[in-house]
Amino acid sequence: DAGVTQSPTHLIKTRGQQVTLRCSPKSGHDTVSWYQQALGQGPQFIFQYYEEEERQRGNFPDRFSGHQFPNYSSELNVNALLLGDSALYLCASSGKVPNTGELFFGEGSRLTVL
Amino acid sequence: QQQVKQSPQSLIVQKGGISIINCAYENTAFDYFPWYQQFPGKGPALLIAIRPDVSEKKEGRFTISFNKSAKQFSLHIMDSQPGDSATYFCAASRYNFNKFYFGSGTKLNVKP
């Protein structure tokens, strides 16, 4: 049973560029959340997708956008990259009803903005 | 405003000792409080979680103590082992589990 998979593992971009990160949820899960984890900090909620819709959003600018596909996989897009966007981006999936509340995280995509 | 505050930032414990990590939260609407463990290069993984209707939950060497009136909860790791060396995050969520607020993390080092 595959867990949450994310790609790419690492990437380097320059300021002003755009990036797309991808996530496949754990088998049987239909909800995907994205978190940003800055170095030495806890994960910060970006948004959550369910039934291909953004269900909830954290305190992130519109430069951060996402998408969920019919197979429940998801993408995170960040436009006009800033140096401060350098972080580990974590995808987490959670299960269908009953939802136990447990988040299953992938290993993340490490983004460096130069 | 930080919704969940965690301390200490780092902790060194001898093998066999007790590790204690504390968290405080602001929003009384939170009703699910998990602890996650993260090893270098890995994503966080759920360790143990508690709902506010109980004051303590124990799973093996890991115990959560919960004080609803003080809006505080803590993780106790009994008989700490070098393999427990990791970063620990407390978190809080409302009942719908849509959005989790994480603490800033505690880096635990258990010395052999």
PDB file of C-alpha atoms in Angstrom:
ATOM      1  CA  ASP A   1       0.000   0.000   0.000  1.00  0.00           C
ATOM      2  CA  ALA A   2       1.755   3.136  -1.248  1.00  0.00           C
ATOM      3  CA  GLY A   3       1.797   6.069   1.083  1.00  0.00           C
ATOM      4  CA  VAL A   4       1.724   9.704   0.066  1.00  0.00           C
ATOM      5  CA  THR A   5       4.140  10.407  -2.761  1.00  0.00           C
ATOM      6  CA  GLN A   6       5.420  13.822  -3.763  1.00  0.00           C
ATOM      7  CA  SER A   7       7.474  15.096  -6.667  1.00  0.00           C
ATOM      8  CA  PRO A   8       9.925  16.522  -7.266  1.00  0.00           C
ATOM      9  CA  THR A   9      11.997  15.849  -4.154  1.00  0.00           C
ATOM     10  CA  HIS A  10      14.201  18.901  -4.575  1.00  0.00           C
ATOM     11  CA  LEU A  11      14.152  21.841  -6.912  1.00  0.00           C
ATOM     12  CA  ILE A  12      15.872  25.180  -7.319  1.00  0.00           C
ATOM     13  CA  LYS A  13      14.177  28.204  -8.855  1.00  0.00           C
ATOM     14  CA  THR A  14      14.984  31.875  -9.192  1.00  0.00           C
ATOM     15  CA  ARG A  15      12.914  34.803  -8.008  1.00  0.00           C
ATOM     16  CA  GLY A  16       9.912  35.548 -10.191  1.00  0.00           C
ATOM     17  CA  GLN A  17       9.653  32.037 -11.602  1.00  0.00           C
ATOM     18  CA  GLN A  18       6.737  29.690 -11.173  1.00  0.00           C
ATOM     19  CA  VAL A  19       6.749  26.188  -9.698  1.00  0.00           C
ATOM     20  CA  THR A  20       4.378  23.219  -9.690  1.00  0.00           C
ATOM     21  CA  LEU A  21       4.572  20.524  -7.034  1.00  0.00           C
ATOM     22  CA  ARG A  22       2.692  17.232  -7.271  1.00  0.00           C
ATOM     23  CA  CYS A  23       1.164  14.874  -4.754  1.00  0.00           C
ATOM     24  CA  SER A  24      -0.493  11.470  -4.889  1.00  0.00           C
ATOM     25  CA  PRO A  25      -2.492  10.658  -1.754  1.00  0.00           C
ATOM     26  CA  LYS A  26      -2.428   7.420   0.158  1.00  0.00           C
ATOM     27  CA  SER A  27      -4.607   4.755  -1.379  1.00  0.00           C
ATOM     28  CA  GLY A  28      -8.208   5.146  -0.247  1.00  0.00           C
ATOM     29  CA  HIS A  29      -7.829   8.813   0.723  1.00  0.00           C
ATOM     30  CA  ASP A  30      -9.826  11.551  -0.935  1.00  0.00           C
ATOM     31  CA  THR A  31      -8.659  14.699   0.860  1.00  0.00           C
ATOM     32  CA  VAL A  32      -5.349  16.444   0.250  1.00  0.00           C
ATOM     33  CA  SER A  33      -3.841  19.263   2.297  1.00  0.00           C
ATOM     34  CA  TRP A  34      -0.707  21.261   1.589  1.00  0.00           C
ATOM     35  CA  TYR A  35       1.606  22.660   4.242  1.00  0.00           C
ATOM     36  CA  GLN A  36       4.676  24.871   4.081  1.00  0.00           C
ATOM     37  CA  GLN A  37       7.456  24.068   6.532  1.00  0.00           C
ATOM     38  CA  ALA A  38      10.174  26.696   6.808  1.00  0.00           C
ATOM     39  CA  LEU A  39      13.528  25.593   8.193  1.00  0.00           C
ATOM     40  CA  GLY A  40      13.282  24.990  11.923  1.00  0.00           C
ATOM     41  CA  GLN A  41       9.541  25.697  12.027  1.00  0.00           C
ATOM     42  CA  GLY A  42       6.336  23.726  12.205  1.00  0.00           C
ATOM     43  CA  PRO A  43       4.171  23.092   9.141  1.00  0.00           C
ATOM     44  CA  GLN A  44       1.833  25.945   8.161  1.00  0.00           C
ATOM     45  CA  PHE A  45      -1.469  25.174   6.475  1.00  0.00           C
ATOM     46  CA  ILE A  46      -1.778  26.430   2.894  1.00  0.00           C
ATOM     47  CA  PHE A  47      -5.047  24.859   1.731  1.00  0.00           C
ATOM     48  CA  GLN A  48      -7.094  21.683   1.568  1.00  0.00           C
ATOM     49  CA  TYR A  49      -8.754  20.044  -1.420  1.00  0.00           C
ATOM     50  CA  TYR A  50     -11.751  17.736  -1.346  1.00  0.00           C
ATOM     51  CA  GLU A  51     -13.906  16.656  -4.282  1.00  0.00           C
ATOM     52  CA  GLU A  52     -11.725  18.778  -6.579  1.00  0.00           C
ATOM     53  CA  GLU A  53     -12.631  21.953  -4.689  1.00  0.00           C
ATOM     54  CA  GLU A  54     -10.584  24.106  -2.329  1.00  0.00           C
ATOM     55  CA  ARG A  55     -12.384  23.489   0.950  1.00  0.00           C
ATOM     56  CA  GLN A  56     -10.319  25.661   3.242  1.00  0.00           C
ATOM     57  CA  ARG A  57      -7.417  28.059   2.873  1.00  0.00           C
ATOM     58  CA  GLY A  58      -4.762  29.308   5.233  1.00  0.00           C
ATOM     59  CA  ASN A  59      -3.157  32.735   5.379  1.00  0.00           C
ATOM     60  CA  PHE A  60      -1.256  32.542   2.082  1.00  0.00           C
ATOM     61  CA  PRO A  61      -1.412  34.986  -0.837  1.00  0.00           C
ATOM     62  CA  ASP A  62      -3.134  34.257  -4.124  1.00  0.00           C
ATOM     63  CA  ARG A  63       0.259  33.417  -5.637  1.00  0.00           C
ATOM     64  CA  PHE A  64      -0.346  30.023  -4.067  1.00  0.00           C
ATOM     65  CA  SER A  65      -2.946  28.022  -5.936  1.00  0.00           C
ATOM     66  CA  GLY A  66      -3.842  24.400  -6.246  1.00  0.00           C
ATOM     67  CA  HIS A  67      -5.815  21.793  -8.014  1.00  0.00           C
ATOM     68  CA  GLN A  68      -7.204  18.364  -7.301  1.00  0.00           C
ATOM     69  CA  PHE A  69      -7.812  15.845 -10.039  1.00  0.00           C
ATOM     70  CA  PRO A  70     -10.571  13.199 -10.278  1.00  0.00           C
ATOM     71  CA  ASN A  71      -8.091  10.534  -9.091  1.00  0.00           C
ATOM     72  CA  TYR A  72      -7.578  12.644  -5.910  1.00  0.00           C
ATOM     73  CA  SER A  73      -4.004  13.621  -6.786  1.00  0.00           C
ATOM     74  CA  SER A  74      -3.158  17.270  -6.353  1.00  0.00           C
ATOM     75  CA  GLU A  75      -0.869  20.047  -7.507  1.00  0.00           C
ATOM     76  CA  LEU A  76       0.423  23.106  -5.707  1.00  0.00           C
ATOM     77  CA  ASN A  77       1.387  26.057  -7.889  1.00  0.00           C
ATOM     78  CA  VAL A  78       3.347  29.057  -6.697  1.00  0.00           C
ATOM     79  CA  ASN A  79       3.736  32.070  -8.992  1.00  0.00           C
ATOM     80  CA  ALA A  80       6.159  34.983  -8.849  1.00  0.00           C
ATOM     81  CA  LEU A  81       8.477  33.176  -6.442  1.00  0.00           C
ATOM     82  CA  LEU A  82      10.043  35.124  -3.599  1.00  0.00           C
ATOM     83  CA  LEU A  83      13.129  34.249  -1.570  1.00  0.00           C
ATOM     84  CA  GLY A  84      10.802  33.680   1.397  1.00  0.00           C
ATOM     85  CA  ASP A  85       9.031  30.865  -0.444  1.00  0.00           C
ATOM     86  CA  SER A  86      12.071  28.667   0.135  1.00  0.00           C
ATOM     87  CA  ALA A  87      10.770  25.840   2.304  1.00  0.00           C
ATOM     88  CA  LEU A  88       9.777  22.201   2.472  1.00  0.00           C
ATOM     89  CA  TYR A  89       6.316  21.759   0.995  1.00  0.00           C
ATOM     90  CA  LEU A  90       4.431  18.888   2.532  1.00  0.00           C
ATOM     91  CA  CYS A  91       1.406  17.162   1.142  1.00  0.00           C
ATOM     92  CA  ALA A  92      -0.864  15.318   3.558  1.00  0.00           C
ATOM     93  CA  SER A  93      -3.798  13.079   2.791  1.00  0.00           C
ATOM     94  CA  SER A  94      -6.633  11.990   5.017  1.00  0.00           C
ATOM     95  CA  GLY A  95      -9.240   9.317   4.779  1.00  0.00           C
ATOM     96  CA  LYS A  96     -12.831   9.017   3.878  1.00  0.00           C
ATOM     97  CA  VAL A  97     -15.577   8.763   6.465  1.00  0.00           C
ATOM     98  CA  PRO A  98     -15.005   8.053   9.245  1.00  0.00           C
ATOM     99  CA  ASN A  99     -12.166  10.517   9.203  1.00  0.00           C
ATOM    100  CA  THR A 100      -9.979   9.750  12.199  1.00  0.00           C
ATOM    101  CA  GLY A 101      -8.175  13.059  11.923  1.00  0.00           C
ATOM    102  CA  GLU A 102      -4.827  11.470  11.146  1.00  0.00           C
ATOM    103  CA  LEU A 103      -2.811  13.222   8.478  1.00  0.00           C
ATOM    104  CA  PHE A 104      -0.512  11.061   6.380  1.00  0.00           C
ATOM    105  CA  PHE A 105       2.384  13.163   5.146  1.00  0.00           C
ATOM    106  CA  GLY A 106       4.648  12.674   2.200  1.00  0.00           C
ATOM    107  CA  GLU A 107       8.381  13.317   2.478  1.00  0.00           C
ATOM    108  CA  GLY A 108       7.975  16.735   0.928  1.00  0.00           C
ATOM    109  CA  SER A 109       9.365  18.804  -1.903  1.00  0.00           C
ATOM    110  CA  ARG A 110      12.299  20.989  -0.895  1.00  0.00           C
ATOM    111  CA  LEU A 111      12.090  24.286  -2.810  1.00  0.00           C
ATOM    112  CA  THR A 112      15.026  26.679  -2.883  1.00  0.00           C
ATOM    113  CA  VAL A 113      14.485  30.117  -4.400  1.00  0.00           C
ATOM    114  CA  LEU A 114      17.655  32.003  -5.383  1.00  0.00           C
TER     115      LEU A 114
ATOM    116  CA  GLN B   1      -1.168  35.322  16.265  1.00  0.00           C
ATOM    117  CA  GLN B   2       0.363  31.943  16.906  1.00  0.00           C
ATOM    118  CA  GLN B   3      -2.458  29.542  17.717  1.00  0.00           C
ATOM    119  CA  VAL B   4      -0.267  26.831  19.251  1.00  0.00           C
ATOM    120  CA  LYS B   5       2.866  27.604  21.254  1.00  0.00           C
ATOM    121  CA  GLN B   6       5.389  24.849  21.940  1.00  0.00           C
ATOM    122  CA  SER B   7       8.327  24.589  24.325  1.00  0.00           C
ATOM    123  CA  PRO B   8      11.146  23.881  24.712  1.00  0.00           C
ATOM    124  CA  GLN B   9      12.738  24.435  21.316  1.00  0.00           C
ATOM    125  CA  SER B  10      15.295  21.710  22.021  1.00  0.00           C
ATOM    126  CA  LEU B  11      15.716  19.035  24.651  1.00  0.00           C
ATOM    127  CA  ILE B  12      18.562  16.733  25.627  1.00  0.00           C
ATOM    128  CA  VAL B  13      17.705  13.669  27.716  1.00  0.00           C
ATOM    129  CA  GLN B  14      19.751  10.714  28.861  1.00  0.00           C
ATOM    130  CA  LYS B  15      18.720   7.234  27.754  1.00  0.00           C
ATOM    131  CA  GLY B  16      16.071   5.917  30.129  1.00  0.00           C
ATOM    132  CA  GLY B  17      14.994   9.381  31.211  1.00  0.00           C
ATOM    133  CA  ILE B  18      11.669  11.154  30.772  1.00  0.00           C
ATOM    134  CA  SER B  19      11.202  13.666  27.961  1.00  0.00           C
ATOM    135  CA  ILE B  20       8.506  16.309  28.466  1.00  0.00           C
ATOM    136  CA  ILE B  21       7.306  18.702  25.771  1.00  0.00           C
ATOM    137  CA  ASN B  22       4.647  21.312  26.425  1.00  0.00           C
ATOM    138  CA  CYS B  23       2.098  23.076  24.255  1.00  0.00           C
ATOM    139  CA  ALA B  24      -0.477  25.789  24.841  1.00  0.00           C
ATOM    140  CA  TYR B  25      -3.336  26.760  22.572  1.00  0.00           C
ATOM    141  CA  GLU B  26      -5.561  29.795  22.173  1.00  0.00           C
ATOM    142  CA  ASN B  27      -8.762  28.711  20.475  1.00  0.00           C
ATOM    143  CA  THR B  28     -11.240  26.951  22.751  1.00  0.00           C
ATOM    144  CA  ALA B  29     -12.972  25.558  19.655  1.00  0.00           C
ATOM    145  CA  PHE B  30     -10.069  23.166  19.109  1.00  0.00           C
ATOM    146  CA  ASP B  31     -11.062  19.641  20.045  1.00  0.00           C
ATOM    147  CA  TYR B  32      -8.402  17.383  18.593  1.00  0.00           C
ATOM    148  CA  PHE B  33      -4.777  17.533  19.726  1.00  0.00           C
ATOM    149  CA  PRO B  34      -2.234  15.281  17.992  1.00  0.00           C
ATOM    150  CA  TRP B  35       1.497  14.938  18.375  1.00  0.00           C
ATOM    151  CA  TYR B  36       3.611  14.279  15.307  1.00  0.00           C
ATOM    152  CA  GLN B  37       7.147  12.901  15.128  1.00  0.00           C
ATOM    153  CA  GLN B  38       9.475  13.892  12.305  1.00  0.00           C
ATOM    154  CA  PHE B  39      12.815  12.342  11.442  1.00  0.00           C
ATOM    155  CA  PRO B  40      15.292  14.184   9.173  1.00  0.00           C
ATOM    156  CA  GLY B  41      14.311  13.908   5.526  1.00  0.00           C
ATOM    157  CA  LYS B  42      10.897  12.497   6.328  1.00  0.00           C
ATOM    158  CA  GLY B  43       7.418  13.910   6.672  1.00  0.00           C
ATOM    159  CA  PRO B  44       5.780  14.100  10.097  1.00  0.00           C
ATOM    160  CA  ALA B  45       4.020  10.956  11.307  1.00  0.00           C
ATOM    161  CA  LEU B  46       1.236  10.754  13.876  1.00  0.00           C
ATOM    162  CA  LEU B  47       2.457   9.564  17.261  1.00  0.00           C
ATOM    163  CA  ILE B  48      -0.537   9.939  19.550  1.00  0.00           C
ATOM    164  CA  ALA B  49      -3.626  12.153  19.788  1.00  0.00           C
ATOM    165  CA  ILE B  50      -6.210  13.185  22.373  1.00  0.00           C
ATOM    166  CA  ARG B  51      -9.685  14.687  22.473  1.00  0.00           C
ATOM    167  CA  PRO B  52     -10.589  17.159  25.251  1.00  0.00           C
ATOM    168  CA  ASP B  53     -13.066  14.818  26.936  1.00  0.00           C
ATOM    169  CA  VAL B  54     -10.191  12.951  28.640  1.00  0.00           C
ATOM    170  CA  SER B  55      -7.281  14.296  30.698  1.00  0.00           C
ATOM    171  CA  GLU B  56      -4.726  11.664  29.759  1.00  0.00           C
ATOM    172  CA  LYS B  57      -4.028   9.138  27.039  1.00  0.00           C
ATOM    173  CA  LYS B  58      -1.266   6.572  27.096  1.00  0.00           C
ATOM    174  CA  GLU B  59       0.133   4.470  24.261  1.00  0.00           C
ATOM    175  CA  GLY B  60       3.176   2.448  25.213  1.00  0.00           C
ATOM    176  CA  ARG B  61       5.917   4.805  26.402  1.00  0.00           C
ATOM    177  CA  PHE B  62       4.052   7.888  25.121  1.00  0.00           C
ATOM    178  CA  THR B  63       1.507   9.787  27.212  1.00  0.00           C
ATOM    179  CA  ILE B  64      -0.468  12.959  26.498  1.00  0.00           C
ATOM    180  CA  SER B  65      -1.621  14.972  29.490  1.00  0.00           C
ATOM    181  CA  PHE B  66      -4.402  17.467  28.773  1.00  0.00           C
ATOM    182  CA  ASN B  67      -5.525  20.426  30.902  1.00  0.00           C
ATOM    183  CA  LYS B  68      -8.625  21.957  29.332  1.00  0.00           C
ATOM    184  CA  SER B  69      -8.985  24.828  31.805  1.00  0.00           C
ATOM    185  CA  ALA B  70      -5.377  25.910  31.303  1.00  0.00           C
ATOM    186  CA  LYS B  71      -5.544  25.271  27.546  1.00  0.00           C
ATOM    187  CA  GLN B  72      -2.359  23.240  27.753  1.00  0.00           C
ATOM    188  CA  PHE B  73      -1.266  19.764  26.799  1.00  0.00           C
ATOM    189  CA  SER B  74       1.999  17.920  27.022  1.00  0.00           C
ATOM    190  CA  LEU B  75       3.783  14.868  25.672  1.00  0.00           C
ATOM    191  CA  HIS B  76       5.679  12.613  28.042  1.00  0.00           C
ATOM    192  CA  ILE B  77       8.098  10.039  26.672  1.00  0.00           C
ATOM    193  CA  MET B  78       8.986   7.513  29.339  1.00  0.00           C
ATOM    194  CA  ASP B  79      12.212   5.472  29.211  1.00  0.00           C
ATOM    195  CA  SER B  80      13.487   7.655  26.359  1.00  0.00           C
ATOM    196  CA  GLN B  81      15.623   5.827  23.790  1.00  0.00           C
ATOM    197  CA  PRO B  82      18.181   7.092  21.242  1.00  0.00           C
ATOM    198  CA  GLY B  83      15.731   6.017  18.529  1.00  0.00           C
ATOM    199  CA  ASP B  84      13.300   8.619  19.896  1.00  0.00           C
ATOM    200  CA  SER B  85      15.687  11.368  18.768  1.00  0.00           C
ATOM    201  CA  ALA B  86      13.578  13.392  16.352  1.00  0.00           C
ATOM    202  CA  THR B  87      11.613  16.615  16.123  1.00  0.00           C
ATOM    203  CA  TYR B  88       8.204  16.579  17.786  1.00  0.00           C
ATOM    204  CA  PHE B  89       5.314  18.833  16.842  1.00  0.00           C
ATOM    205  CA  CYS B  90       2.118  19.398  18.736  1.00  0.00           C
ATOM    206  CA  ALA B  91      -0.934  20.434  16.749  1.00  0.00           C
ATOM    207  CA  ALA B  92      -4.558  21.384  17.175  1.00  0.00           C
ATOM    208  CA  SER B  93      -7.631  21.218  15.021  1.00  0.00           C
ATOM    209  CA  ARG B  94     -11.372  21.672  15.150  1.00  0.00           C
ATOM    210  CA  TYR B  95     -13.649  18.649  14.857  1.00  0.00           C
ATOM    211  CA  ASN B  96     -13.770  18.782  11.056  1.00  0.00           C
ATOM    212  CA  PHE B  97      -9.993  18.183  10.743  1.00  0.00           C
ATOM    213  CA  ASN B  98      -9.857  20.617   7.819  1.00  0.00           C
ATOM    214  CA  LYS B  99      -7.017  22.743   9.134  1.00  0.00           C
ATOM    215  CA  PHE B 100      -4.289  21.927  11.601  1.00  0.00           C
ATOM    216  CA  TYR B 101      -2.241  24.458  13.533  1.00  0.00           C
ATOM    217  CA  PHE B 102       1.214  23.166  14.391  1.00  0.00           C
ATOM    218  CA  GLY B 103       3.618  24.247  17.094  1.00  0.00           C
ATOM    219  CA  SER B 104       7.129  25.320  16.179  1.00  0.00           C
ATOM    220  CA  GLY B 105       8.660  21.961  17.099  1.00  0.00           C
ATOM    221  CA  THR B 106      10.968  20.483  19.729  1.00  0.00           C
ATOM    222  CA  LYS B 107      14.187  18.812  18.683  1.00  0.00           C
ATOM    223  CA  LEU B 108      14.777  15.908  21.057  1.00  0.00           C
ATOM    224  CA  ASN B 109      18.216  14.350  21.439  1.00  0.00           C
ATOM    225  CA  VAL B 110      18.395  11.230  23.584  1.00  0.00           C
ATOM    226  CA  LYS B 111      21.978  10.500  24.560  1.00  0.00           C
ATOM    227  CA  PRO B 112      23.043   6.843  24.962  1.00  0.00           C
TER     228      PRO B 112
END
